Amino acid sequence: MFDSLGELKRTHYCGELRVADAGRNVVLMGWVHRRRDLGQLIFLDLRDRAGICQVVCNRDQYPEAHAKADEVRPEYVVAVEGRVFRRQKPNPDLATGAVEIMATNVRILNNAKTPPFQIEDNVSANEETRLRYRYLDLRRSKPHANIALRHRVVFEIRKALDALGFYEIETPVLSRATPEGARDYLVPSRVHHGQFYALPQSPQIFKQILMISGMDRYFQIVHCFRDEDLRADRQPEFTQLDLEMSFPRQQDIFETIERVMERAMGVSGVTLKRPFRHMLYKDAIRRYGSDKPDLRFGMELHDATKFFEPARETFGFAGNVYALVAPGAAAWSRKQLDDLVEQAKSAGAKAAYTIKVAAEGITSSLEKTLGADALKEIAKATGAKKGDLIVAVAAKEEIKGTDAAALAAGQLRLKLGEQLNLIDKDKWEFLWITGFPLFEWSTTEKQWVSAQHPFTGIIEEDLDKIDDEEKRGEVRSKGYDLVANGVELGSGSIRIHRQDVQARVFKALGLSDETAKQRFGFFLDALTYGTPPHGGIALGIDRMVAMMAGEKSIREVIAFPKTTAAQDLMAESPSEVGAEQLDDLGIELKRTVE
Ligand code: ASP
């Protein structure tokens, strides 16, 4: 049954034939998407990465081609020689729908088992089956388009950075721990028993060392590995656009990224407004209750603390109270309001209080405690109109350095934005967030930890506060985040380039000289040999492409993603290894894996 490819050369992709090709002799190769047998005629829908084209095999005219077509089944691999004809009845659903191929010869290059699911856009299989048979899943047009989009985006990024004088430099994968705050993946050394490489959480230290090496401008499209607790949309390995520049002003890094984003987004036909907006971290929290505000819609937070002050003890809340105006939601049912309060609570709020601004007047259960006048004042202060619902959010407890009520209100804002359909999904709102605190209070570790990573630069005036435990929370960093549509696409900073400052930061983080030396000694050393001021950023490529592709999950834009349980279902990794291999590594398992 099988034929060989021999010297046969493909002339076109199936998906690219158009009316203008009518009359051409073509050679196509691909997979049998569908086969319809009408006796005298057999129709094959032939598929390749560019699309699908209809092939007709006529028993009277080309009996051998027809006989071959009789044998094929879905997903068989075939080569078709034939001539392009204009169809009498075009198929408007197909890009190639105006033409079909009259097959003169069909070669069967390979057969195929019946796939566990049909290769259709509206795939019926669940994600687990799709990932187990990822090679079949990738044959569908949407995953195909996503991977192609990713290629074009990454290619544009490379071109843009090359034009700006950046070198693409690879850094080691077998490395040592990098302080990005997650757990490391470790690789045992066979040669040095008891010693381990760590897979890089980012190339942070290496890229800074490249600046010390005088490389001036570095970038890399790089895999980073973080063994984090499972969250819906995280991958144990993910791809960053990582870059670093010497002697930069913050503005230079922003401009570089804005140019890169402009070109990358151009792949999807999106035109970006440059320069991007800027917002201070404290304003982002205060106005939107988030350090990554979604600016595709308004609904800003209003500080309503003073109105709630008289009820602080009765209600038993902590910190501030923030109010949001949900346009047109005054008519919401009891059930909708209860859901809203539940949502606020699960976002960390102590409570959410609602005030209806209806045509008949302002109504709220708050009236008893706050009085009717206060309600009117709140409505005035928030600018609520008739028909609107005011939702005020208060926090359970105060957490050092954070405004818990604002954060809860910010989450509610996003939910309301979705629920009330206020978000324009075609919009792209990029912005830079600056003025982050250098340290944040860790409630679990009960100490100050780096808000980003310990190499982040410090606003000069705040330098002396780092040694003062009390003032540490006020120290501002030279860090910045790039946010798009409420998603943090990346973060970076102007770095610390002086060894003495770096040592003070390690100390403030509670790292003894000895530990700092043991973990970062080589880096501290390198800093003393003429380190230029430098800075950089890393952007998440997976998230960026997923957003461009309109996909919710980054798994849809990664060729071979892992599940939320950090498994590759196709390659079946992680997997057990043999006793011999463990022995080579000098490793003995504590427990046998069940
Ligand atoms: N290494 C940082 C990260 O992975 C980015 C940077 O500071 O450039 O988040």
Coordinates of C-alpha atoms and ligand atoms in Angstrom, one line a residue:
M1 CA 0.0 0.0 0.0
F2 CA 2.8 2.4 0.7
D3 CA 4.5 4.5 -1.9
S4 CA 7.7 6.3 -1.6
L5 CA 8.2 10.0 -1.8
G6 CA 11.1 9.5 -4.2
E7 CA 12.1 12.6 -6.0
L8 CA 8.6 14.1 -5.9
K9 CA 8.8 17.8 -4.9
R10 CA 6.0 19.7 -3.3
T11 CA 5.0 22.8 -5.3
H12 CA 2.5 24.5 -2.9
Y13 CA 1.0 24.4 0.5
C14 CA -2.6 23.1 0.5
G15 CA -3.9 26.2 2.2
E16 CA -2.4 28.7 -0.2
L17 CA -4.2 27.8 -3.5
R18 CA -6.5 30.5 -4.9
V19 CA -8.5 31.1 -8.0
A20 CA -5.5 32.6 -9.7
D21 CA -3.9 29.1 -9.5
A22 CA -6.6 27.6 -11.7
G23 CA -5.0 25.6 -14.6
R24 CA -1.8 25.0 -12.7
N25 CA -0.3 21.6 -12.2
V26 CA 0.5 21.2 -8.5
V27 CA 2.0 18.7 -6.1
L28 CA 0.6 18.8 -2.6
M29 CA 1.6 16.9 0.5
G30 CA -0.2 16.6 3.8
W31 CA -2.7 14.7 6.0
V32 CA -6.1 13.4 5.0
H33 CA -8.4 15.7 7.0
R34 CA -11.6 14.1 5.7
R35 CA -12.6 11.6 3.0
R36 CA -16.0 11.5 1.3
D37 CA -16.8 8.5 -1.0
L38 CA -19.5 9.2 -3.6
G39 CA -18.6 6.0 -5.6
Q40 CA -17.5 7.5 -8.8
L41 CA -15.8 10.4 -7.1
I42 CA -13.8 10.4 -3.8
F43 CA -13.2 13.7 -2.2
L44 CA -10.2 14.2 0.0
D45 CA -9.7 17.3 2.2
L46 CA -6.0 17.5 2.3
R47 CA -4.5 19.5 5.2
D48 CA -1.1 20.9 5.9
R49 CA 0.1 23.8 8.1
A50 CA -1.3 26.4 5.8
G51 CA -4.8 25.0 5.6
I52 CA -7.1 22.6 3.8
C53 CA -7.7 22.0 0.1
Q54 CA -10.2 19.8 -1.6
V55 CA -8.9 17.0 -3.9
V56 CA -11.2 15.1 -6.3
C57 CA -10.3 11.6 -7.4
N58 CA -12.4 10.5 -10.5
R59 CA -12.6 6.7 -11.1
D60 CA -13.2 7.1 -14.9
Q61 CA -10.5 9.6 -15.6
Y62 CA -7.8 8.5 -13.1
P63 CA -8.6 5.0 -11.9
E64 CA -5.2 4.6 -10.1
A65 CA -5.6 7.8 -8.2
H66 CA -9.1 6.8 -7.3
A67 CA -8.0 3.4 -6.1
K68 CA -5.4 4.9 -3.8
A69 CA -8.0 7.4 -2.5
D70 CA -10.2 4.4 -1.7
E71 CA -7.5 3.1 0.6
V72 CA -6.8 6.2 2.6
R73 CA -8.3 7.1 6.0
P74 CA -8.2 10.2 8.2
E75 CA -4.7 11.3 9.1
Y76 CA -3.0 9.2 6.4
V77 CA -0.1 11.1 4.9
V78 CA -0.4 11.5 1.1
A79 CA 1.1 13.2 -1.8
V80 CA -1.2 14.4 -4.6
E81 CA -0.3 15.4 -8.1
G82 CA -3.0 17.1 -10.0
R83 CA -4.4 20.2 -11.7
V84 CA -6.2 23.1 -10.0
F85 CA -9.7 23.8 -11.2
R86 CA -12.1 26.6 -10.3
R87 CA -15.0 25.1 -8.4
Q88 CA -18.5 25.3 -9.7
K89 CA -19.8 25.8 -6.2
P90 CA -17.2 27.6 -4.1
N91 CA -17.1 26.9 -0.4
P92 CA -17.1 30.3 1.4
D93 CA -15.9 28.7 4.7
L94 CA -12.6 27.7 3.3
A95 CA -9.7 30.0 2.2
T96 CA -9.1 27.7 -0.7
G97 CA -12.9 27.2 -1.3
A98 CA -12.9 28.7 -4.8
V99 CA -10.7 25.8 -6.2
E100 CA -10.2 22.1 -6.1
I101 CA -7.5 19.7 -7.3
M102 CA -8.3 17.0 -9.9
A103 CA -5.9 14.3 -8.7
T104 CA -3.9 12.5 -11.5
N105 CA -1.8 10.6 -9.0
V106 CA -2.0 9.8 -5.3
R107 CA 0.8 8.4 -3.2
I108 CA 0.2 7.0 0.2
L109 CA 3.3 7.9 2.2
N110 CA 2.1 6.7 5.6
N111 CA -0.9 5.3 7.3
A112 CA -2.3 6.5 10.7
K113 CA -4.1 4.9 13.6
T114 CA -7.5 6.4 14.3
P115 CA -6.8 9.4 16.4
P116 CA -8.3 9.7 19.9
F117 CA -10.0 12.9 18.9
Q118 CA -10.9 14.5 15.6
I119 CA -8.5 17.1 14.3
E120 CA -11.1 19.9 14.4
D121 CA -11.0 23.4 15.7
N122 CA -13.9 22.8 18.1
V123 CA -12.1 19.9 19.7
S124 CA -14.2 17.7 21.9
A125 CA -11.4 16.1 23.9
N126 CA -10.5 17.4 27.3
E127 CA -7.2 19.1 28.0
E128 CA -5.6 16.0 29.5
T129 CA -6.2 14.0 26.3
R130 CA -5.1 16.9 24.2
L131 CA -1.9 17.2 26.1
R132 CA -1.2 13.5 26.1
Y133 CA -1.5 13.5 22.3
R134 CA -0.1 17.0 21.9
Y135 CA 1.3 16.2 18.4
L136 CA -2.3 15.6 17.2
D137 CA -3.6 18.6 19.1
L138 CA -1.0 20.8 17.4
R139 CA -2.3 19.7 14.0
R140 CA -5.5 21.8 14.7
S141 CA -5.5 25.2 13.1
K142 CA -5.7 27.3 16.3
P143 CA -2.7 25.8 18.1
H144 CA -0.9 26.0 14.7
A145 CA -1.8 29.7 14.4
N146 CA -0.7 30.3 18.0
I147 CA 2.7 28.7 17.4
A148 CA 3.2 30.7 14.2
L149 CA 2.2 33.9 16.0
R150 CA 4.7 33.2 18.7
H151 CA 7.4 32.6 16.1
R152 CA 6.7 35.9 14.4
V153 CA 6.6 37.9 17.7
V154 CA 9.9 36.5 18.9
F155 CA 11.4 37.1 15.4
E156 CA 10.3 40.7 15.5
I157 CA 11.7 41.1 19.0
R158 CA 15.1 39.8 17.8
K159 CA 15.1 42.1 14.8
A160 CA 14.1 45.2 16.9
L161 CA 16.8 44.5 19.5
D162 CA 19.4 43.8 16.9
A163 CA 18.6 47.1 15.3
L164 CA 19.2 48.7 18.7
G165 CA 22.6 47.2 19.1
F166 CA 21.8 44.4 21.5
Y167 CA 23.8 41.1 21.4
E168 CA 21.9 37.9 22.0
I169 CA 24.0 36.0 24.5
E170 CA 23.3 32.6 26.0
T171 CA 23.8 32.1 29.7
P172 CA 24.1 28.7 31.5
V173 CA 21.2 26.4 32.2
L174 CA 23.2 24.3 34.6
S175 CA 23.9 27.0 37.1
R176 CA 23.5 28.0 40.7
A177 CA 20.6 29.4 42.7
T178 CA 19.3 32.8 41.7
P179 CA 17.3 34.8 44.1
E180 CA 13.9 35.4 42.3
G181 CA 12.0 34.2 45.3
A182 CA 10.8 30.8 44.1
R183 CA 12.1 27.3 44.8
D184 CA 15.0 26.0 42.6
Y185 CA 15.0 23.0 40.4
L186 CA 18.1 21.1 41.3
V187 CA 20.3 18.9 39.1
P188 CA 22.6 16.5 40.9
S189 CA 26.2 16.4 39.8
R190 CA 27.5 13.0 38.9
V191 CA 31.1 14.1 39.1
H192 CA 30.8 15.9 42.4
H193 CA 28.6 13.8 44.6
G194 CA 26.5 15.8 47.0
Q195 CA 26.7 18.9 44.8
F196 CA 23.9 20.3 42.7
Y197 CA 23.4 22.7 39.9
A198 CA 20.3 24.9 40.1
L199 CA 18.3 25.6 36.9
P200 CA 18.2 29.4 36.6
Q201 CA 15.1 31.2 37.9
S202 CA 16.3 33.9 35.6
P203 CA 19.7 34.9 34.1
Q204 CA 19.8 37.9 36.5
I205 CA 23.3 37.5 37.9
F206 CA 24.8 36.5 34.6
K207 CA 23.3 39.4 32.7
Q208 CA 24.6 41.8 35.3
I209 CA 28.0 40.2 35.0
L210 CA 27.8 40.6 31.2
M211 CA 27.5 44.4 31.9
I212 CA 30.6 44.2 34.1
S213 CA 32.2 42.4 31.1
G214 CA 31.6 45.5 29.0
M215 CA 29.0 43.8 26.7
D216 CA 26.9 47.0 27.0
R217 CA 23.6 45.6 25.6
Y218 CA 22.5 42.0 26.2
F219 CA 19.3 40.2 25.5
Q220 CA 18.1 36.6 25.4
I221 CA 14.9 34.7 24.7
V222 CA 15.4 32.4 27.6
H223 CA 13.8 29.6 29.6
C224 CA 13.6 30.2 33.3
F225 CA 12.7 27.6 35.8
R226 CA 10.8 28.2 39.0
D227 CA 9.5 25.4 41.2
E228 CA 6.5 27.3 42.5
D229 CA 3.4 26.1 44.1
L230 CA 0.8 25.2 41.5
R231 CA -1.2 28.1 40.3
A232 CA -3.6 27.9 37.4
D233 CA -1.6 29.7 34.9
R234 CA 2.0 29.1 35.8
Q235 CA 4.5 26.8 34.1
P236 CA 7.5 25.4 35.8
E237 CA 9.5 26.5 32.9
F238 CA 8.6 29.6 31.0
T239 CA 10.2 32.0 28.5
Q240 CA 11.4 35.5 29.1
L241 CA 12.7 38.2 26.9
D242 CA 15.5 39.2 29.2
L243 CA 17.6 42.3 28.6
E244 CA 20.2 44.5 30.3
M245 CA 21.9 47.8 29.3
S246 CA 24.9 49.7 30.6
F247 CA 24.8 53.3 31.5
P248 CA 21.0 53.6 31.0
R249 CA 18.6 56.1 32.2
Q250 CA 15.3 54.6 33.2
Q251 CA 13.9 56.3 30.1
D252 CA 16.3 54.4 27.8
I253 CA 15.0 51.1 29.0
F254 CA 11.4 52.2 28.7
E255 CA 12.1 53.4 25.1
T256 CA 13.8 50.2 24.2
I257 CA 10.9 48.1 25.4
E258 CA 8.3 50.4 23.9
R259 CA 9.9 50.0 20.5
V260 CA 10.2 46.2 20.9
M261 CA 6.5 46.0 22.0
E262 CA 5.5 48.2 19.1
R263 CA 7.1 45.8 16.6
A264 CA 5.9 42.7 18.4
M265 CA 2.3 43.9 18.6
G266 CA 2.5 45.0 15.0
V267 CA 2.5 41.3 14.1
S268 CA -1.2 41.3 15.2
G269 CA -1.9 44.6 13.5
V270 CA -2.1 46.5 16.8
T271 CA -0.8 50.0 16.8
L272 CA 0.5 51.2 20.1
K273 CA 0.5 54.7 21.5
R274 CA 4.1 55.6 22.5
P275 CA 5.3 56.6 25.0
F276 CA 3.4 54.4 27.4
R277 CA 1.7 56.0 30.4
H278 CA 3.5 56.1 33.8
M279 CA 2.0 55.6 37.2
L280 CA 3.4 55.5 40.7
Y281 CA 2.9 52.4 42.6
K282 CA 1.1 54.2 45.4
D283 CA -1.2 55.9 43.0
A284 CA -2.0 52.6 41.3
I285 CA -2.9 51.1 44.6
R286 CA -4.8 54.1 45.8
R287 CA -6.8 54.6 42.5
Y288 CA -7.2 51.1 41.3
G289 CA -6.3 48.8 44.2
S290 CA -3.7 47.0 42.2
D291 CA -0.1 47.3 41.2
K292 CA -1.1 46.2 37.8
P293 CA -4.2 48.2 37.0
D294 CA -6.4 47.4 34.1
L295 CA -6.9 50.8 32.5
R296 CA -9.3 49.6 29.8
F297 CA -12.1 50.8 32.1
G298 CA -12.5 53.5 34.8
M299 CA -14.3 52.7 38.0
E300 CA -11.6 54.3 40.2
L301 CA -11.5 53.7 44.0
H302 CA -12.7 56.6 46.2
D303 CA -11.3 57.0 49.7
A304 CA -14.4 56.8 51.9
T305 CA -12.6 56.3 55.2
K306 CA -13.8 59.6 56.8
F307 CA -17.4 58.7 56.2
F308 CA -17.0 55.4 57.9
E309 CA -14.9 56.6 60.8
P310 CA -17.9 56.8 63.2
A311 CA -18.7 53.1 62.6
R312 CA -15.1 51.8 62.9
E313 CA -15.7 50.2 66.2
T314 CA -19.2 48.9 65.5
F315 CA -18.1 47.3 62.3
G316 CA -14.7 46.3 63.5
F317 CA -12.7 47.0 60.4
A318 CA -9.1 48.0 60.0
G319 CA -7.4 50.7 57.9
N320 CA -9.1 52.5 55.1
V321 CA -12.5 52.1 53.4
Y322 CA -12.7 52.4 49.6
A323 CA -15.8 52.9 47.6
L324 CA -16.5 51.9 44.0
V325 CA -19.4 53.0 41.8
A326 CA -20.9 50.2 39.8
P327 CA -22.8 52.0 37.0
G328 CA -26.4 50.9 36.6
A329 CA -26.2 48.3 39.3
A330 CA -28.7 49.9 41.7
A331 CA -31.4 47.5 40.4
W332 CA -29.4 44.4 41.4
S333 CA -31.3 41.7 43.2
R334 CA -30.6 40.7 46.8
K335 CA -28.9 37.6 45.5
Q336 CA -26.6 39.6 43.3
L337 CA -25.7 41.9 46.2
D338 CA -25.0 38.9 48.4
D339 CA -22.7 37.4 45.8
L340 CA -20.9 40.7 45.6
V341 CA -20.3 40.7 49.3
E342 CA -19.1 37.2 49.1
Q343 CA -16.7 38.1 46.3
A344 CA -15.4 41.0 48.4
K345 CA -14.8 38.7 51.3
S346 CA -13.0 36.1 49.3
A347 CA -10.8 39.0 48.0
G348 CA -9.8 39.5 51.6
A349 CA -12.2 42.2 52.7
K350 CA -13.8 42.2 56.1
A351 CA -17.0 43.4 54.6
A352 CA -18.5 45.2 51.6
Y353 CA -21.3 47.7 52.2
T354 CA -23.7 48.6 49.4
I355 CA -25.6 51.8 48.8
K356 CA -28.3 52.0 46.1
V357 CA -28.6 55.3 44.4
A358 CA -32.1 54.8 43.0
A359 CA -34.7 57.2 41.5
E360 CA -36.7 57.0 44.8
G361 CA -33.6 58.1 46.8
I362 CA -30.6 56.6 48.4
T363 CA -31.1 53.3 50.3
S364 CA -28.7 51.3 52.3
S365 CA -28.6 49.3 55.5
L366 CA -25.8 51.7 56.5
E367 CA -28.3 54.4 57.1
K368 CA -28.9 53.3 60.7
T369 CA -25.2 53.5 61.6
L370 CA -23.9 56.3 59.4
G371 CA -27.1 58.4 59.0
A372 CA -28.8 59.6 55.8
D373 CA -26.6 62.6 55.4
A374 CA -23.4 60.6 55.3
L375 CA -24.9 58.4 52.6
K376 CA -25.7 61.5 50.5
E377 CA -22.1 62.8 51.0
I378 CA -20.7 59.4 49.9
A379 CA -22.8 59.6 46.8
K380 CA -21.6 63.1 46.1
A381 CA -17.9 62.3 46.8
T382 CA -18.0 59.2 44.5
G383 CA -19.9 60.9 41.8
A384 CA -22.6 58.2 41.8
K385 CA -25.6 58.8 39.6
K386 CA -29.1 57.6 39.8
G387 CA -29.2 54.0 39.0
D388 CA -25.7 53.3 40.3
L389 CA -24.6 51.1 43.1
I390 CA -21.9 52.2 45.5
V391 CA -19.9 49.4 47.1
A392 CA -17.6 50.3 50.0
V393 CA -14.9 47.8 51.0
A394 CA -13.1 47.6 54.3
A395 CA -10.3 45.3 55.4
K396 CA -10.1 42.8 58.2
E397 CA -6.6 43.7 59.4
E398 CA -3.8 46.0 58.6
I399 CA -0.7 44.6 57.0
K400 CA 2.6 46.5 57.3
G401 CA 3.3 48.4 54.1
T402 CA 0.1 47.5 52.3
D403 CA -3.4 48.9 52.0
A404 CA -5.4 45.8 52.4
A405 CA -8.8 47.5 51.8
A406 CA -7.6 49.0 48.5
L407 CA -6.3 45.6 47.3
A408 CA -9.7 44.0 48.1
A409 CA -11.5 46.8 46.4
G410 CA -9.2 46.5 43.4
Q411 CA -10.2 42.8 43.0
L412 CA -13.8 43.7 43.3
R413 CA -13.3 46.4 40.7
L414 CA -12.1 43.8 38.2
K415 CA -15.0 41.5 38.9
L416 CA -17.5 44.3 38.5
G417 CA -15.8 45.4 35.3
E418 CA -16.3 41.9 33.9
Q419 CA -19.8 41.5 35.2
L420 CA -21.0 44.9 34.0
N421 CA -19.2 44.4 30.6
L422 CA -17.2 47.5 31.0
I423 CA -14.0 46.1 29.5
D424 CA -13.3 46.8 25.9
K425 CA -11.5 43.5 24.8
D426 CA -10.0 45.1 21.7
K427 CA -8.2 47.8 23.7
W428 CA -4.5 47.6 24.7
E429 CA -3.6 49.8 27.6
F430 CA 0.1 49.6 28.5
L431 CA 1.6 51.5 31.4
W432 CA 4.8 51.6 33.4
I433 CA 4.5 51.4 37.2
T434 CA 7.4 53.0 39.2
G435 CA 8.1 54.0 42.7
F436 CA 7.8 50.5 44.2
P437 CA 8.9 49.9 47.7
L438 CA 12.3 48.1 47.9
F439 CA 11.2 45.8 50.7
E440 CA 7.9 44.2 51.6
W441 CA 6.9 42.7 54.9
S442 CA 6.7 39.0 54.8
T443 CA 4.0 37.8 57.2
T444 CA 5.3 34.3 57.1
E445 CA 9.0 35.1 57.5
K446 CA 8.2 38.0 59.8
Q447 CA 10.8 40.1 58.3
W448 CA 11.5 42.5 55.4
V449 CA 12.1 40.7 52.1
S450 CA 13.0 42.1 48.6
A451 CA 9.9 43.2 46.9
Q452 CA 11.6 42.2 43.6
H453 CA 15.1 40.8 43.9
P454 CA 18.0 42.0 46.0
F455 CA 19.9 43.6 43.1
T456 CA 17.2 46.2 42.6
G457 CA 18.6 49.8 42.8
I458 CA 17.5 52.3 45.4
I459 CA 16.3 55.9 45.0
E460 CA 19.4 57.8 46.3
E461 CA 17.6 59.9 48.9
D462 CA 16.2 56.8 50.6
L463 CA 19.6 55.1 50.8
D464 CA 20.1 55.8 54.5
K465 CA 16.7 54.4 55.5
I466 CA 17.8 50.8 54.5
D467 CA 19.8 50.5 57.7
D468 CA 16.8 51.6 59.9
E469 CA 14.4 48.8 60.6
E470 CA 11.6 51.2 61.2
K471 CA 12.0 53.1 58.0
R472 CA 12.8 50.2 55.7
G473 CA 9.2 50.0 54.4
E474 CA 9.6 53.5 53.1
V475 CA 12.6 52.9 50.9
R476 CA 11.7 53.3 47.3
S477 CA 13.3 51.2 44.6
K478 CA 14.4 51.9 41.1
G479 CA 12.2 49.0 39.9
Y480 CA 9.5 49.2 37.4
D481 CA 6.8 46.9 36.0
L482 CA 5.3 46.9 32.5
V483 CA 1.6 46.3 32.7
A484 CA -0.8 45.7 29.9
N485 CA -4.6 45.3 30.4
G486 CA -4.2 44.5 34.0
V487 CA -1.5 41.9 33.5
E488 CA 2.1 42.3 34.7
L489 CA 4.0 41.6 31.5
G490 CA 7.4 42.1 33.0
S491 CA 9.6 43.8 35.6
G492 CA 13.0 45.2 35.9
S493 CA 15.1 47.9 37.5
I494 CA 18.1 50.0 37.5
R495 CA 20.5 47.9 39.5
I496 CA 22.7 48.4 42.4
H497 CA 26.2 48.8 40.9
R498 CA 28.2 49.5 44.0
Q499 CA 29.4 46.7 46.1
D500 CA 29.1 48.6 49.4
V501 CA 25.4 49.3 48.7
Q502 CA 24.8 45.7 47.7
A503 CA 26.3 44.5 50.9
R504 CA 24.0 46.9 52.9
V505 CA 21.0 45.5 51.2
F506 CA 22.0 41.9 51.9
K507 CA 22.4 42.9 55.5
A508 CA 19.0 44.6 55.6
L509 CA 17.5 41.3 54.3
G510 CA 19.0 39.5 57.2
L511 CA 21.7 37.8 55.2
S512 CA 24.9 37.4 57.3
D513 CA 28.2 38.3 55.6
E514 CA 28.9 34.6 55.5
T515 CA 25.7 33.6 53.8
A516 CA 25.9 36.4 51.3
K517 CA 29.5 35.4 50.5
Q518 CA 28.5 31.8 50.2
R519 CA 25.5 32.5 47.9
F520 CA 26.7 35.5 45.9
G521 CA 30.4 35.8 46.7
F522 CA 31.4 35.6 43.0
F523 CA 29.0 38.3 42.2
L524 CA 30.0 40.6 45.1
D525 CA 33.5 40.1 44.0
A526 CA 32.8 40.9 40.3
L527 CA 31.1 44.1 41.5
T528 CA 34.4 45.4 42.8
Y529 CA 36.1 45.3 39.5
G530 CA 34.6 48.4 37.8
T531 CA 30.9 47.8 37.5
P532 CA 29.1 50.3 35.2
P533 CA 25.7 51.6 36.2
H534 CA 23.3 49.2 34.5
G535 CA 19.7 48.2 34.4
G536 CA 17.3 45.9 32.5
I537 CA 14.0 44.1 32.5
A538 CA 12.5 40.8 31.7
L539 CA 9.2 40.2 29.9
G540 CA 7.1 37.1 29.9
I541 CA 6.8 35.9 26.3
D542 CA 4.2 33.2 27.0
R543 CA 1.8 35.6 28.6
M544 CA 2.4 38.3 26.0
V545 CA 1.7 35.9 23.1
A546 CA -1.3 34.4 24.9
M547 CA -2.8 37.8 25.2
M548 CA -2.2 38.6 21.6
A549 CA -3.7 35.3 20.6
G550 CA -6.8 35.9 22.7
E551 CA -6.0 32.8 24.8
K552 CA -6.7 32.7 28.5
S553 CA -4.1 30.0 29.2
I554 CA -0.4 30.3 28.4
R555 CA -0.5 26.6 27.7
E556 CA -2.2 27.4 24.4
V557 CA 0.9 29.2 23.1
I558 CA 3.5 26.8 24.3
A559 CA 4.3 23.9 22.0
F560 CA 4.8 21.4 24.8
P561 CA 3.3 22.7 28.0
K562 CA 3.0 21.1 31.4
T563 CA -0.2 20.6 33.4
T564 CA -0.9 22.5 36.6
A565 CA 0.5 19.5 38.3
A566 CA 3.9 20.2 36.6
Q567 CA 3.7 17.1 34.4
D568 CA 4.3 16.7 30.7
L569 CA 1.6 14.1 29.9
M570 CA 3.0 13.4 26.5
A571 CA 6.6 12.7 27.4
E572 CA 5.5 11.5 30.8
S573 CA 7.8 13.6 32.8
P574 CA 8.8 13.7 35.6
S575 CA 9.5 10.0 35.7
E576 CA 11.3 7.6 37.9
V577 CA 14.9 6.7 37.2
G578 CA 16.7 3.4 37.6
A579 CA 18.7 2.5 40.7
E580 CA 21.9 2.5 38.6
Q581 CA 21.5 6.1 37.6
L582 CA 20.8 7.1 41.1
D583 CA 23.8 5.2 42.2
D584 CA 26.0 7.1 39.7
L585 CA 24.7 10.3 41.2
G586 CA 25.4 9.1 44.7
I587 CA 21.7 9.4 45.6
E588 CA 19.6 7.2 47.7
L589 CA 15.8 7.8 47.8
K590 CA 14.3 8.2 51.2
R591 CA 11.0 6.8 50.3
T592 CA 10.1 4.7 47.3
V593 CA 7.8 6.5 45.0
E594 CA 4.3 4.9 45.0
Ligands
ASP1 N1 15.3 38.9 36.6 C1 14.1 39.6 36.8 C2 12.9 38.7 36.7 O1 13.0 37.6 36.2 C3 13.9 40.7 35.8 C4 14.9 41.8 35.9 O2 15.0 42.4 37.0 O3 15.5 42.1 34.9 O4 11.8 39.0 37.1

